[in-house]
mmCIF file of C-alpha atoms in Angstrom:
data_model
loop_
_atom_site.group_PDB
_atom_site.id
_atom_site.type_symbol
_atom_site.label_atom_id
_atom_site.label_comp_id
_atom_site.label_asym_id
_atom_site.label_seq_id
_atom_site.Cartn_x
_atom_site.Cartn_y
_atom_site.Cartn_z
ATOM 1 C CA MET A 17 0.000 0.000 0.000
ATOM 2 C CA SER A 18 1.493 3.320 -1.030
ATOM 3 C CA ASN A 19 -0.083 5.443 1.730
ATOM 4 C CA PRO A 20 0.238 3.586 5.037
ATOM 5 C CA ASP A 21 -0.617 6.734 6.994
ATOM 6 C CA LYS A 22 -3.960 6.936 5.166
ATOM 7 C CA PHE A 23 -4.843 3.260 5.631
ATOM 8 C CA PRO A 24 -3.464 2.263 9.060
ATOM 9 C CA PHE A 25 -5.279 -1.089 9.078
ATOM 10 C CA GLY A 26 -4.293 -2.038 5.518
ATOM 11 C CA SER A 27 -7.835 -2.031 4.156
ATOM 12 C CA GLY A 28 -10.151 0.456 2.513
ATOM 13 C CA GLY A 29 -8.287 0.899 -0.754
ATOM 14 C CA PHE A 30 -9.910 0.923 -4.173
ATOM 15 C CA ASN A 31 -9.355 -2.816 -4.724
ATOM 16 C CA THR A 32 -11.048 -3.821 -1.469
ATOM 17 C CA GLU A 33 -14.014 -6.122 -2.085
ATOM 18 C CA ARG A 34 -17.345 -4.320 -1.752
ATOM 19 C CA ILE A 35 -20.992 -5.163 -2.207
ATOM 20 C CA THR A 36 -21.407 -2.413 -4.802
ATOM 21 C CA SER A 37 -18.686 -1.561 -7.280
ATOM 22 C CA LEU A 38 -17.167 1.920 -7.366
ATOM 23 C CA THR A 39 -15.643 3.930 -10.152
ATOM 24 C CA TYR A 40 -12.354 5.703 -9.550
ATOM 25 C CA ARG A 41 -14.180 9.012 -9.636
ATOM 26 C CA LYS A 42 -16.692 8.006 -6.938
ATOM 27 C CA TYR A 43 -13.995 6.401 -4.787
ATOM 28 C CA PHE A 44 -11.685 9.417 -4.791
ATOM 29 C CA ASN A 45 -14.595 11.832 -4.423
ATOM 30 C CA GLN A 46 -15.620 10.064 -1.227
ATOM 31 C CA ARG A 47 -12.040 10.072 0.063
ATOM 32 C CA LEU A 48 -11.527 13.772 -0.626
ATOM 33 C CA LEU A 49 -14.841 14.767 0.960
ATOM 34 C CA ASN A 50 -14.203 12.620 4.042
ATOM 35 C CA VAL A 51 -14.731 14.453 7.322
ATOM 36 C CA ASP A 52 -11.265 13.876 8.837
ATOM 37 C CA GLY A 53 -9.332 15.489 5.974
ATOM 38 C CA ARG A 54 -6.363 13.111 5.900
ATOM 39 C CA PHE A 55 -6.839 12.559 2.173
ATOM 40 C CA SER A 56 -7.808 16.075 1.111
ATOM 41 C CA PHE A 57 -4.856 17.810 2.803
ATOM 42 C CA ASP A 58 -2.164 15.582 1.249
ATOM 43 C CA LEU A 59 -0.976 17.070 -2.060
ATOM 44 C CA ASP A 60 0.743 13.855 -3.161
ATOM 45 C CA TYR A 61 -2.503 11.953 -2.685
ATOM 46 C CA LEU A 62 -4.471 14.637 -4.554
ATOM 47 C CA PHE A 63 -2.165 14.556 -7.567
ATOM 48 C CA CYS A 64 -2.101 10.769 -7.594
ATOM 49 C CA ALA A 65 -5.908 10.644 -7.447
ATOM 50 C CA GLN A 66 -6.186 13.156 -10.281
ATOM 51 C CA TYR A 67 -3.745 11.161 -12.407
ATOM 52 C CA ILE A 68 -5.610 7.890 -11.836
ATOM 53 C CA VAL A 69 -9.037 9.383 -12.630
ATOM 54 C CA GLU A 70 -7.808 11.157 -15.766
ATOM 55 C CA SER A 71 -5.818 8.188 -17.069
ATOM 56 C CA SER A 72 -8.766 5.820 -16.573
ATOM 57 C CA TRP A 73 -10.996 8.295 -18.428
ATOM 58 C CA MET A 74 -8.482 8.507 -21.285
ATOM 59 C CA MET A 75 -8.288 4.706 -21.413
ATOM 60 C CA GLN A 76 -12.078 4.519 -21.744
ATOM 61 C CA ILE A 77 -12.004 7.077 -24.550
ATOM 62 C CA THR A 78 -9.315 5.073 -26.341
ATOM 63 C CA ILE A 79 -11.251 1.823 -25.998
ATOM 64 C CA TYR A 80 -14.442 3.429 -27.294
ATOM 65 C CA GLY A 81 -12.506 5.001 -30.161
ATOM 66 C CA VAL A 82 -10.986 1.698 -31.200
ATOM 67 C CA LYS A 83 -14.383 0.037 -31.169
ATOM 68 C CA GLY A 84 -15.751 2.830 -33.314
ATOM 69 C CA LEU A 85 -18.530 3.808 -30.919
ATOM 70 C CA MET A 86 -20.048 7.259 -30.914
ATOM 71 C CA ILE A 87 -20.744 7.195 -27.162
ATOM 72 C CA VAL A 88 -17.751 9.349 -26.254
ATOM 73 C CA GLU A 89 -18.655 12.009 -28.792
ATOM 74 C CA LEU A 90 -22.196 12.140 -27.436
ATOM 75 C CA GLN A 91 -20.908 12.466 -23.872
ATOM 76 C CA LEU A 92 -18.577 15.283 -24.888
ATOM 77 C CA LEU A 93 -21.430 17.056 -26.675
ATOM 78 C CA LYS A 94 -23.574 16.729 -23.550
ATOM 79 C CA LEU A 95 -20.759 18.186 -21.457
ATOM 80 C CA LYS A 96 -20.386 21.109 -23.857
ATOM 81 C CA ILE A 97 -24.119 21.762 -23.773
ATOM 82 C CA LEU A 98 -24.189 21.631 -19.967
ATOM 83 C CA ASP A 99 -21.187 23.978 -19.680
ATOM 84 C CA VAL A 100 -22.876 26.694 -21.743
#
């Protein structure tokens, strides 16, 4: 485990078995909004979380692009419409 100070009992990481599955975005969002602040005040953890979320998103875009799906383009159009 790369952050032993964040997980003193060795559990609670992303790969821990859960009843419901989590996306990276939901997992890190919960960690950063946690009440004790041990995740949100650590810059190394913040940058690592941002890298993981963005790289997983880019991997999904690449997979959809290779398959020739238009889903990503529709999602980007929705984001552009919502941003306006």
